[in-house]
């Protein structure tokens, strides 16, 4: 992440409860959150009891441009406190309550849960819905992850080279809707902007050596090897010089005709380096990949849902050779192949490794967004196809998942990563009022 995310945190209380106990708990919380180095914490060090204290604290946080707010119910407190913070700060809020302490002389010492209930009810009825309530001794990690997603999208520098692939109208986007929802302004480039990059010979030589060391090259010729290395160097230089966080590429039909090879293999190699590259000009697919990166996954990629097996409850997730090299199963032969674009494809070919996976798609319909998520486990399979692919056994019915995809018109590309992060995605969707479709 380029800069730390600023999060404000304050603890609310009332003198009729055990404020001293709340202060001790809050001091412990302050130490714990400061250990989370992805964030810059704007901490109101003192317990907030009066409305004026809340106003002063909130204004200070506003001057620091906090991107989220954590309000701890140290004890039950006046409902005006949270409302004052949220009047001044229009950011997502975590309403955090401490678990109740052992009773003392027949009295409830904190009544923290009731404070959270009060604040949640007030905010909901005041039409301020971007909040989550949690009762825990530690900060809610899913909330923090959701703020990471929000921050990453708000600061993402995204480019599209060319347009979406021929006939792929379902992945077209409304650019101003993307700006409105995520703060992303698309940067447009032409294919010639890539072709005309003056690549560094040292980079070309390094990529050529890397390709020789990793792949079986029996299906391509020396010129195709050279072109792949050149394209790696060109794309990387362009990506870095433009300061991009992701590129969607119109990878066919013109690319192979005008450059001599398709970009699939180069995209596979560069995605291994954490460079987000989306096939076929798919901007929403790229946004989905960037979200996966925000959650700590350096190597997401776009896959098609290509086949389903109802008896085994599996689906084949395949694409024409763009998966990052580190996702190799360690058994199959890794090859460069030329099976399409009149034998100028130059795609990577291998089976993906076994393990827990998640599919994610931020998908738009006439400018309105919804989020699709699904999880399963990639299982062992032989290398029977060209391209990069995995056989995935789902945790739910594969037939029902497919029905949800087609009945909701979800586009045919999914960002795939190796871990289950559904709770963080659910939290982001909730805080941003985006409908969630779960497979």
CSV table of C-alpha atoms in Angstrom, one decimal:
chain,number,residue,atom,x,y,z
A,1,UNK,CA,0.0,0.0,0.0
A,2,UNK,CA,1.4,3.4,-1.0
A,3,UNK,CA,0.3,5.3,2.1
A,4,UNK,CA,-1.1,4.3,5.4
A,5,UNK,CA,-4.9,4.4,6.0
A,6,UNK,CA,-6.0,6.9,8.6
A,7,UNK,CA,-8.5,5.6,11.1
A,8,UNK,CA,-10.0,7.5,14.0
A,9,UNK,CA,-10.7,5.8,17.3
A,10,UNK,CA,-12.5,7.1,20.4
A,11,UNK,CA,-14.0,5.5,23.5
A,12,UNK,CA,-17.4,6.8,24.8
A,13,UNK,CA,-18.6,6.5,28.4
A,14,UNK,CA,-20.9,7.8,31.1
A,15,UNK,CA,-20.0,8.5,34.7
A,16,UNK,CA,-22.8,6.4,36.1
A,17,UNK,CA,-20.9,3.3,35.0
A,18,UNK,CA,-17.4,2.0,35.8
A,19,UNK,CA,-15.4,4.6,33.7
A,20,UNK,CA,-12.1,3.6,35.4
A,21,UNK,CA,-12.5,0.1,34.2
A,22,UNK,CA,-13.3,1.4,30.7
A,23,UNK,CA,-10.2,3.5,30.7
A,24,UNK,CA,-8.0,0.5,31.5
A,25,UNK,CA,-9.6,-1.5,28.7
A,26,UNK,CA,-9.2,1.4,26.3
A,27,UNK,CA,-5.5,1.9,27.1
A,28,UNK,CA,-5.0,-1.8,26.3
A,29,UNK,CA,-6.9,-1.3,23.0
A,30,UNK,CA,-4.7,1.7,22.0
A,31,UNK,CA,-1.6,-0.4,22.4
A,32,UNK,CA,-3.0,-3.3,20.4
A,33,UNK,CA,-4.2,-1.2,17.4
A,34,UNK,CA,-0.9,0.6,17.2
A,35,UNK,CA,0.6,-2.7,16.3
A,36,UNK,CA,-1.4,-2.8,13.1
A,37,UNK,CA,1.1,-1.1,10.9
A,38,UNK,CA,-1.0,-0.8,7.7
A,39,UNK,CA,-2.9,2.0,9.5
A,40,UNK,CA,-2.2,5.4,10.9
A,41,UNK,CA,-4.3,5.7,14.1
A,42,UNK,CA,-5.8,9.1,15.0
A,43,UNK,CA,-6.5,8.3,18.6
A,44,UNK,CA,-8.7,10.3,21.0
A,45,UNK,CA,-6.7,9.3,24.1
A,46,UNK,CA,-9.2,10.4,26.7
A,47,UNK,CA,-12.6,8.9,27.4
A,48,UNK,CA,-15.3,11.0,25.7
A,49,UNK,CA,-18.3,11.8,28.0
A,50,UNK,CA,-19.7,15.2,27.0
A,51,UNK,CA,-21.1,16.2,23.6
A,52,UNK,CA,-18.6,19.1,23.3
A,53,UNK,CA,-15.7,16.7,23.8
A,54,UNK,CA,-17.1,14.5,21.0
A,55,UNK,CA,-17.4,17.6,18.7
A,56,UNK,CA,-13.8,18.7,19.3
A,57,UNK,CA,-12.5,15.1,18.8
A,58,UNK,CA,-14.5,14.7,15.6
A,59,UNK,CA,-13.2,18.0,14.2
A,60,UNK,CA,-9.6,17.0,14.9
A,61,UNK,CA,-10.2,13.7,13.1
A,62,UNK,CA,-11.7,15.5,10.2
A,63,UNK,CA,-8.7,17.7,9.9
A,64,UNK,CA,-6.6,14.5,9.7
A,65,UNK,CA,-8.8,13.2,6.8
A,66,UNK,CA,-9.6,9.9,8.5
A,67,UNK,CA,-11.1,7.3,6.2
A,68,UNK,CA,-13.0,5.3,8.9
A,69,UNK,CA,-14.1,5.7,12.5
A,70,UNK,CA,-14.1,3.3,15.4
A,71,UNK,CA,-16.4,4.3,18.3
A,72,UNK,CA,-15.9,2.1,21.3
A,73,UNK,CA,-18.7,1.8,23.8
A,74,UNK,CA,-16.5,1.8,26.8
A,75,UNK,CA,-19.7,2.0,28.9
A,76,UNK,CA,-23.2,2.9,28.1
A,77,UNK,CA,-23.2,6.6,27.1
A,78,UNK,CA,-25.4,9.4,25.8
A,79,UNK,CA,-26.7,8.8,22.3
A,80,UNK,CA,-25.6,12.3,21.2
A,81,UNK,CA,-21.9,11.3,21.2
A,82,UNK,CA,-21.9,8.9,18.3
A,83,UNK,CA,-24.4,11.1,16.4
A,84,UNK,CA,-22.1,14.1,16.8
A,85,UNK,CA,-19.1,12.2,15.5
A,86,UNK,CA,-21.1,11.0,12.5
A,87,UNK,CA,-22.5,14.4,11.8
A,88,UNK,CA,-19.0,15.7,11.3
A,89,UNK,CA,-17.4,12.6,9.8
A,90,UNK,CA,-19.1,10.9,6.8
A,91,UNK,CA,-17.0,7.7,6.9
A,92,UNK,CA,-17.7,4.1,7.6
A,93,UNK,CA,-18.1,3.4,11.4
A,94,UNK,CA,-17.3,0.4,13.6
A,95,UNK,CA,-19.5,0.4,16.7
A,96,UNK,CA,-17.4,-1.7,19.0
A,97,UNK,CA,-18.6,-2.9,22.4
A,98,UNK,CA,-16.5,-4.5,25.1
A,99,UNK,CA,-17.6,-7.8,26.7
A,100,UNK,CA,-19.2,-7.2,30.1
A,101,UNK,CA,-16.9,-7.4,33.1
A,102,UNK,CA,-17.7,-9.5,36.2
A,103,UNK,CA,-20.5,-7.9,38.2
A,104,UNK,CA,-19.5,-5.7,41.2
A,105,UNK,CA,-21.9,-5.4,44.1
A,106,UNK,CA,-24.9,-6.3,41.9
A,107,UNK,CA,-24.2,-3.6,39.3
A,108,UNK,CA,-23.6,-3.9,35.6
A,109,UNK,CA,-20.2,-2.2,35.3
A,110,UNK,CA,-20.1,-1.3,31.6
A,111,UNK,CA,-23.4,-2.0,29.9
A,112,UNK,CA,-21.3,-1.6,26.7
A,113,UNK,CA,-23.6,-3.8,24.5
A,114,UNK,CA,-26.6,-1.6,25.3
A,115,UNK,CA,-24.5,1.4,24.2
A,116,UNK,CA,-23.8,-0.2,20.9
A,117,UNK,CA,-27.5,-1.0,20.5
A,118,UNK,CA,-28.4,2.6,21.2
A,119,UNK,CA,-25.9,4.0,18.7
A,120,UNK,CA,-26.8,1.5,16.0
A,121,UNK,CA,-30.5,2.3,16.3
A,122,UNK,CA,-29.8,6.0,16.3
A,123,UNK,CA,-27.6,5.8,13.2
A,124,UNK,CA,-30.0,3.5,11.3
A,125,UNK,CA,-33.0,5.6,12.0
A,126,UNK,CA,-31.0,8.7,11.0
A,127,UNK,CA,-30.4,7.0,7.6
A,128,UNK,CA,-26.7,6.6,8.3
A,129,UNK,CA,-26.3,3.0,7.3
A,130,UNK,CA,-22.5,2.6,6.7
A,131,UNK,CA,-21.7,1.0,10.0
A,132,UNK,CA,-21.1,-2.4,11.6
A,133,UNK,CA,-21.6,-3.4,15.2
A,134,UNK,CA,-19.2,-5.8,17.0
A,135,UNK,CA,-18.9,-7.1,20.6
A,136,UNK,CA,-15.4,-8.3,21.2
A,137,UNK,CA,-12.2,-7.8,23.2
A,138,UNK,CA,-10.3,-7.1,19.9
A,139,UNK,CA,-10.9,-4.9,16.9
A,140,UNK,CA,-12.9,-6.5,14.1
A,141,UNK,CA,-10.5,-7.5,11.3
A,142,UNK,CA,-13.1,-7.8,8.6
A,143,UNK,CA,-13.9,-4.1,9.2
A,144,UNK,CA,-10.3,-3.2,8.8
A,145,UNK,CA,-10.0,-5.3,5.6
A,146,UNK,CA,-13.1,-3.6,4.2
A,147,UNK,CA,-11.5,-0.2,4.8
A,148,UNK,CA,-8.4,-1.5,3.0
A,149,UNK,CA,-10.5,-2.4,0.0
A,150,UNK,CA,-12.2,1.0,0.1
A,151,UNK,CA,-8.9,2.9,0.4
A,152,UNK,CA,-7.2,0.8,-2.4
A,153,UNK,CA,-10.1,1.5,-4.9
A,154,UNK,CA,-10.3,5.2,-4.0
A,155,UNK,CA,-6.6,5.6,-4.8
A,156,UNK,CA,-6.3,3.1,-7.7
A,157,UNK,CA,-4.7,4.3,-10.9
A,158,UNK,CA,-6.3,2.1,-13.5
A,159,UNK,CA,-5.7,1.9,-17.3
A,160,UNK,CA,-7.4,0.3,-20.2
A,161,UNK,CA,-5.5,-0.4,-23.4
A,162,UNK,CA,-7.8,-0.4,-26.4
A,163,UNK,CA,-11.3,-1.4,-25.5
A,164,UNK,CA,-13.1,-4.6,-24.5
A,165,UNK,CA,-12.7,-7.6,-26.8
A,166,UNK,CA,-14.8,-7.9,-29.8
A,167,UNK,CA,-18.5,-8.8,-28.9
A,168,UNK,CA,-17.9,-8.7,-25.2
A,169,UNK,CA,-20.6,-6.1,-24.5
A,170,UNK,CA,-21.3,-7.7,-21.1
A,171,UNK,CA,-18.0,-6.4,-19.7
A,172,UNK,CA,-18.5,-2.8,-20.9
A,173,UNK,CA,-18.7,-0.2,-18.1
A,174,UNK,CA,-20.1,3.2,-17.3
A,175,UNK,CA,-17.0,5.2,-16.4
A,176,UNK,CA,-18.7,7.9,-14.4
A,177,UNK,CA,-20.5,5.2,-12.4
A,178,UNK,CA,-17.1,3.7,-11.6
A,179,UNK,CA,-15.9,7.1,-10.5
A,180,UNK,CA,-19.0,7.7,-8.4
A,181,UNK,CA,-18.9,4.3,-6.7
A,182,UNK,CA,-15.1,3.8,-6.2
A,183,UNK,CA,-13.4,7.2,-7.0
A,184,UNK,CA,-11.6,5.6,-10.0
A,185,UNK,CA,-10.9,7.6,-13.1
A,186,UNK,CA,-10.0,5.4,-16.0
A,187,UNK,CA,-6.9,6.2,-18.1
A,188,UNK,CA,-7.3,5.3,-21.8
A,189,UNK,CA,-4.4,4.1,-24.0
A,190,UNK,CA,-4.1,2.5,-27.4
A,191,UNK,CA,-2.4,-0.7,-28.3
A,192,UNK,CA,0.3,1.3,-30.1
A,193,UNK,CA,1.2,2.9,-26.8
A,194,UNK,CA,2.4,-0.5,-25.7
A,195,UNK,CA,4.0,-1.5,-29.1
A,196,UNK,CA,5.9,1.8,-29.3
A,197,UNK,CA,7.5,1.5,-25.8
A,198,UNK,CA,11.3,1.4,-26.1
A,199,UNK,CA,12.1,-1.7,-24.1
A,200,UNK,CA,15.3,-2.1,-22.1
A,201,UNK,CA,17.6,-4.8,-23.6
A,202,UNK,CA,18.7,-5.8,-20.2
A,203,UNK,CA,15.1,-6.5,-19.2
A,204,UNK,CA,14.5,-8.4,-22.4
A,205,UNK,CA,17.5,-10.6,-21.8
A,206,UNK,CA,16.4,-11.3,-18.2
A,207,UNK,CA,12.9,-12.3,-19.3
A,208,UNK,CA,14.2,-14.4,-22.1
A,209,UNK,CA,16.4,-16.4,-19.7
A,210,UNK,CA,13.6,-16.7,-17.2
A,211,UNK,CA,11.2,-18.1,-19.8
A,212,UNK,CA,13.8,-20.6,-20.9
A,213,UNK,CA,14.4,-21.8,-17.4
A,214,UNK,CA,10.7,-22.3,-16.6
A,215,UNK,CA,8.8,-23.4,-19.7
A,216,UNK,CA,8.8,-26.2,-22.2
A,217,UNK,CA,9.3,-24.2,-25.5
A,218,UNK,CA,8.8,-27.0,-28.0
A,219,UNK,CA,5.6,-25.6,-29.3
A,220,UNK,CA,7.0,-22.1,-30.1
A,221,UNK,CA,9.8,-20.8,-32.3
A,222,UNK,CA,12.7,-18.5,-31.4
A,223,UNK,CA,10.9,-15.4,-32.7
A,224,UNK,CA,7.9,-16.1,-30.5
A,225,UNK,CA,10.2,-16.5,-27.5
A,226,UNK,CA,11.9,-13.2,-28.3
A,227,UNK,CA,8.6,-11.4,-28.8
A,228,UNK,CA,7.3,-12.7,-25.5
A,229,UNK,CA,10.4,-11.4,-23.7
A,230,UNK,CA,10.1,-8.1,-25.5
A,231,UNK,CA,6.4,-7.7,-24.5
A,232,UNK,CA,7.2,-8.5,-20.9
A,233,UNK,CA,9.7,-5.6,-20.9
A,234,UNK,CA,7.4,-3.2,-22.7
A,235,UNK,CA,4.4,-3.9,-20.5
A,236,UNK,CA,6.4,-3.6,-17.3
A,237,UNK,CA,8.0,-0.3,-18.4
A,238,UNK,CA,4.7,1.1,-19.5
A,239,UNK,CA,3.0,0.1,-16.2
A,240,UNK,CA,5.8,1.6,-14.1
A,241,UNK,CA,6.1,4.9,-16.1
A,242,UNK,CA,2.4,5.5,-16.1
A,243,UNK,CA,2.2,4.8,-12.3
A,244,UNK,CA,-0.6,2.3,-12.8
A,245,UNK,CA,-2.1,-0.1,-10.3
A,246,UNK,CA,-3.7,-2.3,-13.0
A,247,UNK,CA,-4.3,-2.5,-16.8
A,248,UNK,CA,-7.1,-4.1,-18.7
A,249,UNK,CA,-5.9,-5.1,-22.2
A,250,UNK,CA,-7.8,-5.7,-25.5
A,251,UNK,CA,-5.8,-8.8,-26.1
A,252,UNK,CA,-7.6,-9.9,-29.3
A,253,UNK,CA,-8.2,-9.8,-32.2
A,254,UNK,CA,-5.8,-7.1,-33.2
A,255,UNK,CA,-2.9,-7.8,-30.8
A,256,UNK,CA,-1.5,-10.9,-32.5
A,257,UNK,CA,-2.0,-9.4,-35.9
A,258,UNK,CA,-0.1,-6.1,-35.1
A,259,UNK,CA,2.5,-7.4,-32.7
A,260,UNK,CA,3.0,-11.0,-33.8
A,261,UNK,CA,1.9,-12.8,-30.7
A,262,UNK,CA,-0.9,-12.5,-28.2
A,263,UNK,CA,-0.1,-11.1,-24.7
A,264,UNK,CA,-1.2,-14.1,-22.6
A,265,UNK,CA,2.2,-15.6,-21.7
A,266,UNK,CA,3.6,-12.1,-21.0
A,267,UNK,CA,0.7,-11.4,-18.7
A,268,UNK,CA,1.2,-14.6,-16.8
A,269,UNK,CA,4.9,-13.8,-16.2
A,270,UNK,CA,4.2,-10.2,-15.1
A,271,UNK,CA,1.3,-11.1,-12.9
A,272,UNK,CA,3.8,-13.3,-11.0
A,273,UNK,CA,5.5,-9.9,-10.1
A,274,UNK,CA,2.2,-8.5,-8.7
A,275,UNK,CA,1.3,-6.5,-11.8
A,276,UNK,CA,-2.5,-6.7,-12.2
A,277,UNK,CA,-3.4,-7.4,-15.8
A,278,UNK,CA,-6.9,-8.2,-16.9
A,279,UNK,CA,-7.8,-10.0,-20.2
A,280,UNK,CA,-10.1,-8.8,-22.9
A,281,UNK,CA,-10.4,-5.2,-21.7
A,282,UNK,CA,-12.4,-6.3,-18.6
A,283,UNK,CA,-12.4,-3.3,-16.3
A,284,UNK,CA,-14.8,-4.8,-13.7
A,285,UNK,CA,-12.6,-7.9,-13.7
A,286,UNK,CA,-9.6,-5.7,-13.1
A,287,UNK,CA,-11.3,-4.0,-10.2
A,288,UNK,CA,-12.0,-7.4,-8.7
A,289,UNK,CA,-8.4,-8.4,-9.0
A,290,UNK,CA,-7.3,-5.1,-7.3
A,291,UNK,CA,-9.7,-5.9,-4.4
A,292,UNK,CA,-8.0,-9.3,-4.0
A,293,UNK,CA,-4.6,-7.5,-4.0
A,294,UNK,CA,-5.9,-5.1,-1.3
A,295,UNK,CA,-6.5,-8.2,0.9
A,296,UNK,CA,-2.9,-9.3,0.5
A,297,UNK,CA,-3.0,-11.6,-2.5
A,298,UNK,CA,-0.3,-10.6,-5.0
A,299,UNK,CA,-1.3,-13.0,-7.7
A,300,UNK,CA,-5.1,-13.0,-8.5
A,301,UNK,CA,-6.0,-13.6,-12.2
A,302,UNK,CA,-9.2,-13.8,-14.3
A,303,UNK,CA,-10.7,-17.2,-15.1
A,304,UNK,CA,-13.7,-18.4,-17.0
A,305,UNK,CA,-16.3,-20.8,-15.6
A,306,UNK,CA,-15.9,-23.3,-18.5
A,307,UNK,CA,-17.5,-26.6,-17.4
A,308,UNK,CA,-19.5,-28.0,-14.5
A,309,UNK,CA,-19.8,-31.6,-13.4
A,310,UNK,CA,-23.0,-32.1,-11.4
A,311,UNK,CA,-22.2,-35.6,-10.2
A,312,UNK,CA,-18.8,-34.6,-8.7
A,313,UNK,CA,-20.0,-31.1,-7.8
A,314,UNK,CA,-17.0,-29.5,-9.6
A,315,UNK,CA,-16.4,-26.7,-12.0
A,316,UNK,CA,-13.5,-26.2,-14.4
A,317,UNK,CA,-12.0,-22.7,-14.1
A,318,UNK,CA,-10.0,-22.1,-17.2
A,319,UNK,CA,-8.4,-19.3,-19.2
A,320,UNK,CA,-6.0,-19.1,-22.1
A,321,UNK,CA,-2.8,-19.1,-20.2
A,322,UNK,CA,-2.6,-16.0,-18.0
A,323,UNK,CA,-2.4,-17.5,-14.5
A,324,UNK,CA,0.7,-16.5,-12.5
A,325,UNK,CA,3.5,-19.0,-12.5
A,326,UNK,CA,3.5,-19.5,-8.7
A,327,UNK,CA,0.0,-21.1,-8.9
A,328,UNK,CA,1.5,-24.1,-10.8
A,329,UNK,CA,0.6,-27.5,-9.3
A,330,UNK,CA,4.3,-28.6,-9.2
A,331,UNK,CA,3.6,-31.7,-11.3
A,332,UNK,CA,2.3,-30.7,-14.8
A,333,UNK,CA,4.7,-29.6,-17.5
A,334,UNK,CA,4.7,-25.8,-17.8
A,335,UNK,CA,4.7,-24.9,-21.5
A,336,UNK,CA,4.3,-22.1,-23.9
A,337,UNK,CA,1.8,-23.0,-26.5
A,338,UNK,CA,0.5,-21.5,-29.8
A,339,UNK,CA,-3.0,-23.0,-30.1
A,340,UNK,CA,-5.0,-20.0,-31.3
A,341,UNK,CA,-4.7,-16.8,-33.2
A,342,UNK,CA,-3.4,-18.7,-36.3
A,343,UNK,CA,-0.7,-20.3,-34.2
A,344,UNK,CA,0.5,-17.0,-32.7
A,345,UNK,CA,-1.2,-17.4,-29.4
A,346,UNK,CA,1.8,-17.9,-27.1
A,347,UNK,CA,0.0,-18.7,-23.9
A,348,UNK,CA,1.2,-20.4,-20.8
A,349,UNK,CA,0.0,-23.9,-20.1
A,350,UNK,CA,-0.2,-25.8,-16.7
A,351,UNK,CA,-2.5,-27.1,-14.1
A,352,UNK,CA,-3.1,-24.9,-11.1
A,353,UNK,CA,-2.2,-26.0,-7.6
A,354,UNK,CA,-4.6,-27.6,-5.1
A,355,UNK,CA,-6.1,-25.5,-2.2
A,356,UNK,CA,-8.9,-23.3,-1.0
A,357,UNK,CA,-10.0,-20.7,-3.6
A,358,UNK,CA,-12.3,-17.8,-3.8
A,359,UNK,CA,-14.0,-16.4,-6.9
A,360,UNK,CA,-14.9,-12.7,-6.9
A,361,UNK,CA,-16.5,-10.4,-9.4
A,362,UNK,CA,-17.4,-6.8,-9.0
A,363,UNK,CA,-20.1,-6.6,-11.8
A,364,UNK,CA,-22.0,-3.7,-13.1
A,365,UNK,CA,-25.4,-3.4,-14.8
A,366,UNK,CA,-26.3,-0.1,-16.3
A,367,UNK,CA,-23.9,1.6,-13.8
A,368,UNK,CA,-25.2,-0.2,-10.7
A,369,UNK,CA,-22.8,-2.6,-9.0
A,370,UNK,CA,-23.3,-5.9,-7.3
A,371,UNK,CA,-20.6,-8.3,-6.0
A,372,UNK,CA,-20.5,-12.0,-6.7
A,373,UNK,CA,-18.5,-14.4,-4.4
A,374,UNK,CA,-18.1,-18.1,-4.3
A,375,UNK,CA,-15.6,-20.4,-2.7
A,376,UNK,CA,-14.4,-24.0,-3.1
A,377,UNK,CA,-11.2,-26.1,-3.3
A,378,UNK,CA,-9.0,-26.7,-6.3
A,379,UNK,CA,-8.4,-30.5,-6.5
A,380,UNK,CA,-5.9,-32.7,-8.3
A,381,UNK,CA,-6.3,-33.1,-12.0
A,382,UNK,CA,-4.2,-34.2,-15.0
A,383,UNK,CA,-2.9,-31.8,-17.7
A,384,UNK,CA,-5.4,-32.5,-20.5
A,385,UNK,CA,-5.8,-29.0,-21.9
A,386,UNK,CA,-3.8,-26.0,-23.1
A,387,UNK,CA,-4.1,-22.8,-21.0
A,388,UNK,CA,-4.1,-22.5,-17.3
A,389,UNK,CA,-6.9,-24.2,-15.3
A,390,UNK,CA,-8.1,-25.8,-12.1
A,391,UNK,CA,-10.8,-28.3,-11.2
A,392,UNK,CA,-12.7,-26.8,-8.3
A,393,UNK,CA,-15.0,-28.6,-5.9
A,394,UNK,CA,-17.5,-26.2,-4.5
A,395,UNK,CA,-18.8,-25.9,-0.9
A,396,UNK,CA,-22.3,-25.4,-2.3
A,397,UNK,CA,-24.2,-26.9,-5.3
A,398,UNK,CA,-22.3,-26.3,-8.5
A,399,UNK,CA,-25.6,-26.3,-10.4
A,400,UNK,CA,-27.2,-23.7,-8.2
A,401,UNK,CA,-24.0,-21.6,-8.4
A,402,UNK,CA,-24.2,-21.7,-12.2
A,403,UNK,CA,-27.9,-20.8,-12.1
A,404,UNK,CA,-27.2,-17.8,-9.9
A,405,UNK,CA,-24.5,-16.6,-12.3
A,406,UNK,CA,-26.6,-16.8,-15.4
A,407,UNK,CA,-29.9,-15.7,-13.8
A,408,UNK,CA,-28.2,-12.6,-12.5
A,409,UNK,CA,-26.4,-11.9,-15.7
A,410,UNK,CA,-22.9,-12.0,-14.0
A,411,UNK,CA,-20.2,-11.5,-16.6
A,412,UNK,CA,-18.0,-14.5,-17.5
A,413,UNK,CA,-14.7,-13.5,-15.9
A,414,UNK,CA,-13.9,-14.1,-12.2
A,415,UNK,CA,-10.9,-13.0,-10.1
A,416,UNK,CA,-9.5,-16.1,-8.5
A,417,UNK,CA,-7.3,-16.2,-5.4
A,418,UNK,CA,-6.1,-18.9,-3.1
A,419,UNK,CA,-7.9,-18.3,0.1
A,420,UNK,CA,-11.3,-17.7,1.5
A,421,UNK,CA,-11.9,-14.0,2.3
A,422,UNK,CA,-15.7,-13.9,2.0
A,423,UNK,CA,-16.2,-12.2,5.4
A,424,UNK,CA,-14.1,-9.2,4.4
A,425,UNK,CA,-16.0,-8.9,1.1
A,426,UNK,CA,-19.3,-9.2,2.9
A,427,UNK,CA,-18.3,-6.4,5.2
A,428,UNK,CA,-17.2,-4.1,2.3
A,429,UNK,CA,-20.5,-4.8,0.5
A,430,UNK,CA,-22.5,-4.0,3.7
A,431,UNK,CA,-20.6,-0.7,4.4
A,432,UNK,CA,-21.0,0.5,0.8
A,433,UNK,CA,-24.6,-0.7,0.3
A,434,UNK,CA,-23.6,-3.0,-2.6
A,435,UNK,CA,-25.9,-6.0,-3.2
A,436,UNK,CA,-24.1,-9.3,-2.6
A,437,UNK,CA,-24.7,-12.5,-4.6
A,438,UNK,CA,-23.3,-15.6,-3.0
A,439,UNK,CA,-22.6,-18.7,-4.9
